[in-house]
Coordinates of C-alpha atoms in Angstrom, one line a residue:
Chain A
M77 CA 0.4 0.0 0.2
A78 CA 1.9 3.0 -1.1
E79 CA 1.7 6.2 2.0
N80 CA 0.9 8.9 -0.8
V81 CA -2.5 7.2 -2.0
L82 CA -3.4 7.2 2.1
I83 CA -6.0 10.1 3.3
T84 CA -5.3 10.8 6.0
A85 CA -6.9 11.7 9.1
K86 CA -7.8 16.2 9.6
R87 CA -9.0 15.1 13.0
V88 CA -7.4 13.3 16.5
V89 CA -9.1 13.1 19.1
A90 CA -6.2 11.6 22.0
I91 CA -6.5 9.6 25.1
G92 CA -4.4 9.4 27.8
G93 CA -4.7 7.5 30.6
S94 CA -2.9 6.0 34.1
A95 CA -4.3 3.5 36.7
G96 CA -7.7 3.0 36.4
S97 CA -7.4 4.4 33.3
L98 CA -8.2 0.5 31.1
D99 CA -11.8 0.0 32.6
V100 CA -12.7 3.0 31.0
I101 CA -10.8 3.1 28.0
I102 CA -13.1 -0.2 27.5
R103 CA -16.3 0.8 27.7
L104 CA -15.7 4.1 26.1
L105 CA -14.7 2.4 22.8
P106 CA -17.7 1.4 21.5
G107 CA -20.0 4.7 22.4
L108 CA -17.5 6.7 19.1
D109 CA -18.5 6.3 15.8
K110 CA -16.2 5.3 13.4
Q111 CA -18.2 7.0 10.1
L112 CA -17.2 10.3 11.6
G113 CA -13.7 10.2 9.7
Y114 CA -11.2 10.5 12.7
A115 CA -8.6 8.8 14.8
V116 CA -7.8 7.9 18.1
I117 CA -4.0 8.0 19.7
I118 CA -4.2 6.1 23.3
V119 CA -1.7 6.3 25.7
I120 CA -1.8 4.3 29.5
H121 CA 1.3 3.8 31.6
R122 CA 1.7 0.3 31.1
R123 CA 4.3 -2.2 31.6
S124 CA 6.5 -3.6 28.6
Q125 CA 4.7 -7.1 28.6
Q126 CA 1.2 -5.7 28.3
D127 CA 1.5 -4.8 24.5
S128 CA 0.3 -6.9 22.9
L129 CA -2.4 -8.8 25.3
L130 CA -3.1 -4.7 25.3
G131 CA -4.8 -4.5 21.6
N132 CA -6.2 -8.1 21.6
I133 CA -8.4 -6.8 24.4
L134 CA -10.0 -3.2 23.0
G135 CA -10.0 -4.8 19.5
T136 CA -12.1 -6.9 20.2
K137 CA -14.5 -3.9 21.8
T138 CA -14.8 -2.0 18.5
D139 CA -15.4 -1.8 15.1
W140 CA -12.2 0.7 15.0
V141 CA -9.3 -1.0 13.8
V142 CA -6.7 -1.5 17.3
K143 CA -3.2 -2.0 16.3
E144 CA -0.1 -0.7 18.0
A145 CA 1.1 1.9 17.0
E146 CA 4.4 2.1 14.2
E147 CA 7.1 4.6 13.6
K148 CA 6.6 6.4 10.1
E149 CA 3.9 5.3 9.4
P150 CA 0.5 8.2 8.6
V151 CA -2.6 8.0 11.4
I152 CA -5.9 7.1 9.6
P153 CA -9.5 7.8 10.0
G154 CA -11.0 4.7 11.8
Y155 CA -7.4 3.3 13.1
V156 CA -7.5 3.1 16.5
Y157 CA -3.0 3.2 17.6
L158 CA -2.0 2.1 21.1
V159 CA 1.4 3.2 22.4
P160 CA 3.8 0.9 22.8
S161 CA 6.2 0.6 26.1
D162 CA 9.1 2.1 26.5
Y163 CA 9.0 5.0 24.1
H164 CA 7.6 7.9 23.4
L165 CA 5.0 8.8 20.6
L166 CA 4.8 12.1 18.9
V167 CA 2.6 13.5 16.0
E168 CA 4.8 14.8 12.6
K169 CA 3.8 17.7 10.9
D170 CA 3.3 15.1 7.7
H171 CA 0.5 13.1 9.8
T172 CA 2.4 10.0 10.3
L173 CA 3.8 9.0 13.6
S174 CA 7.2 8.6 15.1
L175 CA 8.7 6.6 18.3
D176 CA 11.7 8.1 20.6
D177 CA 13.0 6.2 22.8
S178 CA 14.9 9.3 24.9
E179 CA 14.3 10.1 28.4
K180 CA 11.3 9.1 30.6
V181 CA 9.1 12.4 31.3
N182 CA 7.0 12.2 34.6
Y183 CA 9.4 9.3 35.5
S184 CA 6.7 7.7 32.0
R185 CA 8.0 6.3 29.0
P186 CA 5.1 6.0 26.8
S187 CA 4.6 9.9 28.7
I188 CA 1.2 11.6 28.2
D189 CA 2.4 15.3 27.8
V190 CA 5.0 14.2 24.8
T191 CA 2.2 12.9 22.7
F192 CA -0.1 16.0 24.1
E193 CA 2.5 18.6 22.9
S194 CA 3.3 17.1 19.8
A195 CA -0.5 15.9 18.5
A196 CA -1.6 19.9 19.8
E197 CA 1.2 21.5 17.7
T198 CA -0.3 19.5 14.1
Y199 CA -3.3 19.3 14.8
R200 CA -4.6 22.9 17.1
E201 CA -8.0 22.4 16.9
N202 CA -8.2 19.6 15.6
L203 CA -7.1 17.4 18.4
T204 CA -9.3 16.4 21.9
A205 CA -7.3 15.7 24.1
V206 CA -8.6 13.5 26.5
L207 CA -6.9 12.3 30.4
L208 CA -8.2 10.4 32.3
S209 CA -7.8 8.2 35.7
G210 CA -4.7 7.6 37.0
A211 CA -1.7 8.3 39.5
N212 CA 0.6 10.7 38.8
A213 CA 0.6 14.2 37.2
D214 CA 1.7 13.1 33.5
G215 CA -0.8 14.7 31.3
A216 CA -1.3 18.3 33.3
A217 CA 0.9 19.5 30.1
G218 CA 0.1 18.4 27.0
M219 CA -3.9 19.5 28.3
Q220 CA -1.6 23.0 28.4
R221 CA -0.1 22.7 24.9
T222 CA -3.1 22.3 23.1
K223 CA -6.0 24.4 25.3
E224 CA -3.1 27.4 23.9
L225 CA -3.2 25.6 20.2
G226 CA -7.4 26.0 20.4
G227 CA -7.4 22.3 20.4
I228 CA -10.3 21.2 23.1
C229 CA -9.6 19.4 26.6
I230 CA -12.2 16.6 28.6
V231 CA -10.6 15.5 32.0
Q232 CA -12.8 12.3 33.8
N233 CA -14.3 13.9 36.4
P234 CA -12.2 12.7 39.5
L235 CA -15.2 11.9 41.3
S236 CA -15.8 9.1 38.7
A237 CA -12.2 8.2 38.6
E238 CA -10.5 5.4 40.7
V239 CA -7.7 7.2 40.8
S240 CA -8.5 11.0 41.5
Y241 CA -4.1 13.0 41.5
M242 CA -4.4 13.0 37.7
P243 CA -7.3 14.3 36.2
E244 CA -7.4 16.8 39.7
Q245 CA -4.0 17.7 38.5
A246 CA -5.2 18.9 34.6
I247 CA -8.3 20.5 36.7
R248 CA -6.2 22.2 39.1
Q249 CA -3.3 23.6 35.9
V250 CA -5.7 24.0 33.4
A251 CA -8.5 25.8 32.4
V252 CA -10.2 21.9 30.6
D253 CA -13.3 22.6 29.0
H254 CA -15.1 19.6 30.2
I255 CA -15.1 17.9 33.3
V256 CA -16.9 14.2 32.7
D257 CA -17.8 11.3 34.0
A258 CA -16.8 8.3 33.2
E259 CA -19.9 7.2 32.6
Q260 CA -20.8 9.2 29.7
L261 CA -17.1 9.8 28.3
G262 CA -17.8 7.8 24.7
K263 CA -21.7 9.0 23.6
F264 CA -19.8 12.5 24.7
I265 CA -16.4 12.5 22.8
N266 CA -18.5 11.1 20.0
D267 CA -21.8 14.2 19.9
L268 CA -19.1 16.7 20.6
L269 CA -16.7 15.2 16.5
K270 CA -19.7 14.7 15.4
N271 CA -21.0 18.5 16.1
G272 CA -17.4 20.3 15.6
Chain B
M173 CA 1.5 26.6 34.9
E174 CA 5.1 27.4 33.4
K175 CA 5.2 29.0 30.2
N176 CA 7.9 27.2 27.5
L177 CA 9.0 27.9 25.5
H178 CA 8.3 26.3 21.9
I179 CA 10.6 26.8 18.6
Q180 CA 8.4 27.2 15.4
D181 CA 9.2 25.7 12.6
D182 CA 11.3 27.8 10.8
E183 CA 13.5 29.1 13.7
L184 CA 13.6 24.5 13.1
Q185 CA 15.3 25.1 10.0
L186 CA 17.1 28.1 10.6
L187 CA 18.6 27.1 13.2
L188 CA 19.6 23.0 11.3
N189 CA 21.3 25.8 7.9
D190 CA 23.3 27.2 9.7
V191 CA 24.5 24.1 12.7
M192 CA 24.9 22.6 8.6
Q193 CA 26.6 25.8 7.9
K194 CA 28.7 26.6 10.0
Y195 CA 29.9 23.8 11.8
G196 CA 28.9 21.0 9.0
Y197 CA 26.5 18.9 10.9
D198 CA 23.6 17.8 8.7
F199 CA 20.6 17.7 10.8
L200 CA 17.4 17.9 8.6
G201 CA 17.0 14.2 7.8
Y202 CA 16.2 14.1 11.9
S203 CA 12.7 13.9 12.5
E204 CA 10.9 17.2 13.2
A205 CA 8.7 16.6 15.8
S206 CA 11.7 14.8 18.5
M207 CA 13.5 17.3 17.0
K208 CA 11.5 20.2 18.4
R209 CA 11.4 18.7 21.6
R210 CA 15.3 18.4 22.5
I211 CA 15.8 21.8 21.4
D212 CA 13.0 22.9 23.4
R213 CA 14.1 20.7 26.2
L214 CA 18.3 22.3 25.6
V215 CA 17.1 26.2 25.2
S216 CA 14.9 25.6 28.9
I217 CA 17.8 23.2 30.3
D218 CA 19.8 25.5 29.8
R219 CA 18.0 28.7 30.4
F220 CA 18.1 30.7 27.3
P221 CA 15.5 33.6 27.2
S222 CA 14.8 33.2 23.7
F223 CA 15.3 31.1 20.2
A224 CA 18.2 34.2 18.8
E225 CA 19.7 34.0 21.5
F226 CA 19.9 29.8 21.4
R227 CA 21.5 30.2 17.8
H228 CA 23.7 33.0 18.7
H229 CA 25.1 31.6 21.3
L230 CA 25.6 28.2 19.8
L231 CA 26.4 30.3 16.5
S232 CA 29.5 31.9 18.1
N233 CA 30.6 29.7 21.0
E234 CA 32.1 26.6 18.7
A235 CA 33.0 25.3 22.4
Y236 CA 29.1 25.5 22.9
L237 CA 28.4 22.8 19.6
Q238 CA 29.2 20.0 22.1
R239 CA 26.9 20.0 24.1
F240 CA 24.2 20.5 21.7
V241 CA 25.2 17.5 19.2
E242 CA 25.1 15.8 22.3
E243 CA 21.6 16.8 24.5
I244 CA 19.5 16.8 21.3
T245 CA 20.3 12.9 19.8
V246 CA 19.3 10.8 22.1
N247 CA 21.2 8.5 24.8
V248 CA 19.6 6.7 26.6
T249 CA 21.2 2.5 26.5
E250 CA 21.0 -0.2 28.9
M251 CA 22.4 -2.8 28.6
F252 CA 20.9 -6.4 27.4
R253 CA 17.9 -4.5 26.7
D254 CA 14.4 -6.5 25.2
P255 CA 16.8 -9.9 26.4
S256 CA 15.1 -12.4 24.3
F257 CA 16.6 -9.8 21.6
Y258 CA 20.0 -11.4 23.2
R259 CA 18.9 -15.0 23.3
V260 CA 18.4 -15.6 19.9
L261 CA 21.6 -13.6 18.9
R262 CA 23.3 -16.2 21.1
K263 CA 21.5 -19.3 19.9
Q264 CA 20.7 -18.3 16.0
V265 CA 23.9 -15.6 15.4
L266 CA 27.0 -16.0 17.9
P267 CA 27.7 -20.2 15.8
V268 CA 27.2 -18.4 12.8
L269 CA 30.1 -16.2 13.0
A270 CA 31.7 -18.9 15.0
T271 CA 33.0 -20.7 11.8
H272 CA 34.6 -17.3 10.8
P273 CA 38.3 -17.0 10.9
F274 CA 38.2 -13.7 12.3
V275 CA 34.7 -11.9 13.4
R276 CA 33.9 -8.0 12.3
I277 CA 31.1 -6.3 13.5
W278 CA 29.6 -2.3 13.1
H279 CA 27.9 -1.5 16.7
A280 CA 26.8 2.4 14.6
G281 CA 25.1 5.5 17.1
C282 CA 26.6 2.9 20.9
S283 CA 25.9 6.2 21.8
T284 CA 27.6 5.0 25.8
G285 CA 28.0 1.6 24.5
E286 CA 26.3 -0.1 27.1
E287 CA 25.5 -2.2 24.5
V288 CA 28.8 -2.9 22.9
Y289 CA 30.0 -4.4 25.7
S290 CA 26.8 -6.7 26.7
M291 CA 27.9 -8.1 22.8
A292 CA 31.9 -8.7 23.9
I293 CA 30.5 -10.3 27.0
L294 CA 28.7 -12.7 24.4
L295 CA 31.3 -13.1 22.6
E296 CA 33.7 -14.3 25.7
E297 CA 31.0 -16.7 26.7
A298 CA 30.7 -17.8 23.7
N299 CA 34.5 -17.6 22.8
L300 CA 34.6 -15.8 20.3
L301 CA 36.3 -12.2 21.4
H302 CA 39.7 -13.3 20.8
K303 CA 39.0 -13.5 17.9
S304 CA 37.1 -10.5 17.7
L305 CA 36.7 -6.8 16.4
L306 CA 33.6 -5.0 18.0
Y307 CA 34.4 -1.5 15.4
A308 CA 31.7 2.0 19.0
T309 CA 30.9 4.5 16.7
D310 CA 29.0 7.6 17.3
I311 CA 28.6 11.3 16.1
N312 CA 29.1 13.0 19.5
P313 CA 32.9 12.3 20.8
G314 CA 31.6 12.6 25.0
V315 CA 30.0 9.5 24.9
L316 CA 32.2 7.7 23.4
Q317 CA 34.5 9.1 26.3
K318 CA 32.8 7.1 28.5
L319 CA 31.9 4.1 26.6
Q320 CA 36.2 3.7 26.3
S321 CA 36.3 4.2 30.3
G322 CA 34.3 1.2 31.3
I323 CA 32.2 2.9 33.8
F324 CA 28.3 3.1 34.5
P325 CA 26.1 4.1 37.8
I326 CA 26.1 1.4 40.3
A327 CA 22.4 1.6 41.2
Q328 CA 21.5 0.3 37.3
M329 CA 23.7 -2.4 37.4
R330 CA 21.1 -5.4 39.2
Q331 CA 18.6 -4.9 36.8
Y332 CA 21.4 -4.9 34.1
S333 CA 21.7 -8.4 35.7
E334 CA 18.1 -9.5 35.7
N335 CA 18.3 -8.3 31.6
Y336 CA 21.7 -10.9 31.3
I337 CA 20.1 -14.0 33.0
E338 CA 16.5 -13.4 31.0
S339 CA 18.3 -13.5 27.0
G340 CA 20.1 -16.7 28.5
G341 CA 23.4 -15.9 31.0
T342 CA 24.2 -18.5 33.3
G343 CA 27.4 -17.2 35.0
D344 CA 28.0 -14.4 37.6
F345 CA 26.6 -11.3 35.6
S346 CA 28.7 -8.9 38.4
K347 CA 32.7 -11.3 37.7
Y348 CA 32.8 -9.3 35.2
Y349 CA 33.6 -5.8 36.6
T350 CA 34.6 -4.6 39.9
A351 CA 32.5 -1.9 42.0
K352 CA 33.8 0.7 43.8
Y353 CA 31.7 3.3 45.3
N354 CA 28.6 3.9 43.0
L355 CA 30.2 2.8 39.9
A356 CA 31.6 -0.4 38.3
K357 CA 33.8 -0.4 36.1
F358 CA 33.6 -3.1 33.8
N359 CA 37.5 -5.3 32.9
E360 CA 39.6 -4.3 30.5
S361 CA 39.5 -7.6 28.6
L362 CA 36.4 -6.7 27.8
N363 CA 37.0 -3.3 26.2
S364 CA 40.6 -4.5 24.7
K365 CA 38.8 -6.0 21.7
M366 CA 37.0 -2.6 21.2
I367 CA 37.7 0.6 18.4
V368 CA 36.2 4.0 19.4
S369 CA 35.9 6.4 16.3
T370 CA 33.4 8.8 15.7
H371 CA 31.2 8.7 12.8
N372 CA 28.3 10.2 11.6
L373 CA 25.5 8.3 9.7
V374 CA 24.4 10.8 7.5
S375 CA 27.1 11.9 6.8
D376 CA 30.8 9.5 7.1
R377 CA 31.3 6.7 4.5
S378 CA 31.5 3.0 4.6
F379 CA 34.8 1.9 6.6
N380 CA 35.1 -1.4 6.8
E381 CA 32.8 -5.3 5.7
F382 CA 31.0 -6.8 9.1
Q383 CA 29.2 -10.1 9.4
L384 CA 27.2 -8.2 12.4
I385 CA 25.7 -4.5 12.4
F386 CA 24.1 -3.0 15.0
C387 CA 22.1 0.2 15.3
R388 CA 19.2 0.1 17.6
N389 CA 17.0 3.1 17.8
V390 CA 19.0 5.5 15.9
L391 CA 16.4 4.6 12.5
I392 CA 13.6 6.1 14.6
Y393 CA 15.2 9.7 14.8
F394 CA 15.6 10.2 10.7
D395 CA 12.6 10.7 8.1
K396 CA 12.2 8.2 6.0
P397 CA 14.7 9.2 3.0
L398 CA 17.1 9.0 5.7
Q399 CA 16.8 6.1 7.2
D400 CA 17.1 5.0 3.4
K401 CA 20.4 6.3 2.9
V402 CA 21.5 4.8 6.4
L403 CA 20.2 1.6 5.9
G404 CA 22.0 1.5 2.2
L405 CA 25.4 2.6 4.0
F406 CA 24.8 -0.6 6.1
D407 CA 24.4 -2.7 2.9
E408 CA 27.4 -1.8 1.4
S409 CA 28.9 -2.5 4.8
L410 CA 27.7 -5.8 5.4
E411 CA 29.2 -9.1 3.9
T412 CA 26.8 -11.0 2.1
L413 CA 25.1 -14.0 4.9
G414 CA 26.3 -11.3 7.7
F415 CA 23.2 -10.2 9.8
L416 CA 21.9 -6.2 10.5
A417 CA 20.6 -5.6 13.8
L418 CA 17.6 -3.1 14.5
G419 CA 15.7 -1.4 17.7
A420 CA 12.7 -3.4 18.7
K421 CA 10.0 -0.6 17.0
E422 CA 12.3 0.0 13.5
H423 CA 11.8 -2.4 10.4
L424 CA 13.2 -4.0 6.9
T425 CA 9.5 -4.0 5.6
F426 CA 9.6 -0.7 3.5
S427 CA 13.1 -0.4 2.3
P428 CA 14.7 -0.8 -0.6
I429 CA 16.9 -2.6 0.3
G430 CA 14.6 -4.6 2.5
K431 CA 14.1 -6.7 -0.5
N432 CA 16.8 -8.1 -0.1
Y433 CA 17.1 -9.6 3.4
Q434 CA 15.8 -12.2 5.9
P435 CA 14.6 -11.8 8.9
V436 CA 16.2 -14.5 11.6
N437 CA 13.5 -14.8 14.0
G438 CA 9.6 -13.7 13.5
R439 CA 10.1 -11.6 16.8
E440 CA 12.8 -9.9 17.0
K441 CA 14.7 -7.4 14.2
I442 CA 17.8 -8.9 13.3
W443 CA 17.8 -9.3 9.6
R444 CA 20.4 -11.6 7.3
K445 CA 21.6 -10.3 3.8
M446 CA 20.7 -12.8 1.2
Y447 CA 21.7 -11.3 -1.7

C-alpha cells in the first residue's frame, strides 16, 4: 500500500491514562462512531509485557482497527493507535507517527505529555485531548499545550475515577473545557465530534 | 503553570541550516517532532530566554557545539536491552559467526556503549572474543569517552544483571566488573577488543565490511529518506550472509534494501543479507 494515496486523518482524539484508566477505555471505545472520520491515539502507562494483550482486548470492543503504533506510519481515520510501552509517541507535521526512546518524562515512557504536546502542535484545533484516571501528574502539561493551540480538553470527572490524582492535577493547572463522568465519556466525545 | 518556549518550524529550519553551514553537522533529515522537543528541552535546561539568544550562542561559541550535539541526540541505552533479542543472538547468530576465522562487528550510533559491552560479554561466553573486533561509533565524542572508560553507575547493575540472566546468561554477571563506590568498572579484557571512533551516519561513508551490524533505536530519529540512505550504507558495509540488528520498533519492510534480507527469527529485529 503506497503511503501517498492514503488519506490521513484530519482530526484526532488523543486519550491518556494511567492507573484505573483501562476499564474506562474499554467502556468508552464501543461508543465511538467510526464513520466520523477521525483517528484515536491511546497512551496508557503500563508494563512492557502487556503490549499485544492490550491490543487484543481493545480490538474485541470496537469495529475500529486497533493496532500498536509503528514508527513513520500515517494516521488513518477509523484507526485506534496504541502507543507501545517503553517509547514516547510523537505526531509529525505530515500526519505520520514517530517513536522516541528518550528520557522518561514524569517518570513515564510513554509519557502522555509528550504525545499530547506533539499532537497539539500538528492538529491544533482539530485535537481533542482526553485525560483519565491515574496516580501521576503526567498529561497536565499536554492539556495546557492543547488548550494554547486551540484544541479541546476533556477530563474524566475525578469523582468517577478509580485514582483521582491525574484528572485533578489537570483541572487544577489548566482551564479544561469539559469534565465528564466515566460512564458518559464515549457518548460525549462522539457528540462533540459529530457537531464539531 | 510555567510557560516553556516552543520552537517554530521556520526557526528550526533556520537553526539547522546554520549548524550545517557553520559546523558541517547535518540534522536536516532528523524527524522533526522529536528534534523540536530536544531543542525545547535544551533551551529550557540551559535557561536561554529566547531562540534568538540560543542560536546566537550556539553559532558564536564552538565550545557549545559538543553540548548541543550531545543533548539533541538521544543517548538512552542499557545493557542487554530487550533480553529476548540477545537470546536470539546467542542461539542463532553467534554459531554462524563462530565459523569465521575473524569476526568484525559494527555498533553504529552506540552512544555510551552499554550494548557494545553486552556483545563483548556474549562473545566472551561463546569463546569468540579473542578473534573478534567490535567497532563502536557515534556522532558524539563525549559519549565515546564514557564508553572507553568502561565505567557505569552501579545502581543500574541490578537491572542489567536481571537482563543478562533473561538473555540466557548462566554466569555470575558481577564477575565482569569491579565495584567501587557508586561505580562499576568493566574488565579491561572486554574493551581491549573495541575500536572506538566518531562516525556520522548522515555524512560519513562505509569504512569496512562486517558480519554483524547493530544500529538500535537510531533510525527512529531519522525521516524516511535518511533512514533509507543509512540502511544503504549498512548494506554496503555488510558481507553477504551478514546480519543486521535494529531496534525493537524498527523494520526493513518498506526500505529499498528490504527485498534482499530475511528475518532470522519472527519476533526479533535481526535480518540476514541474502544477496
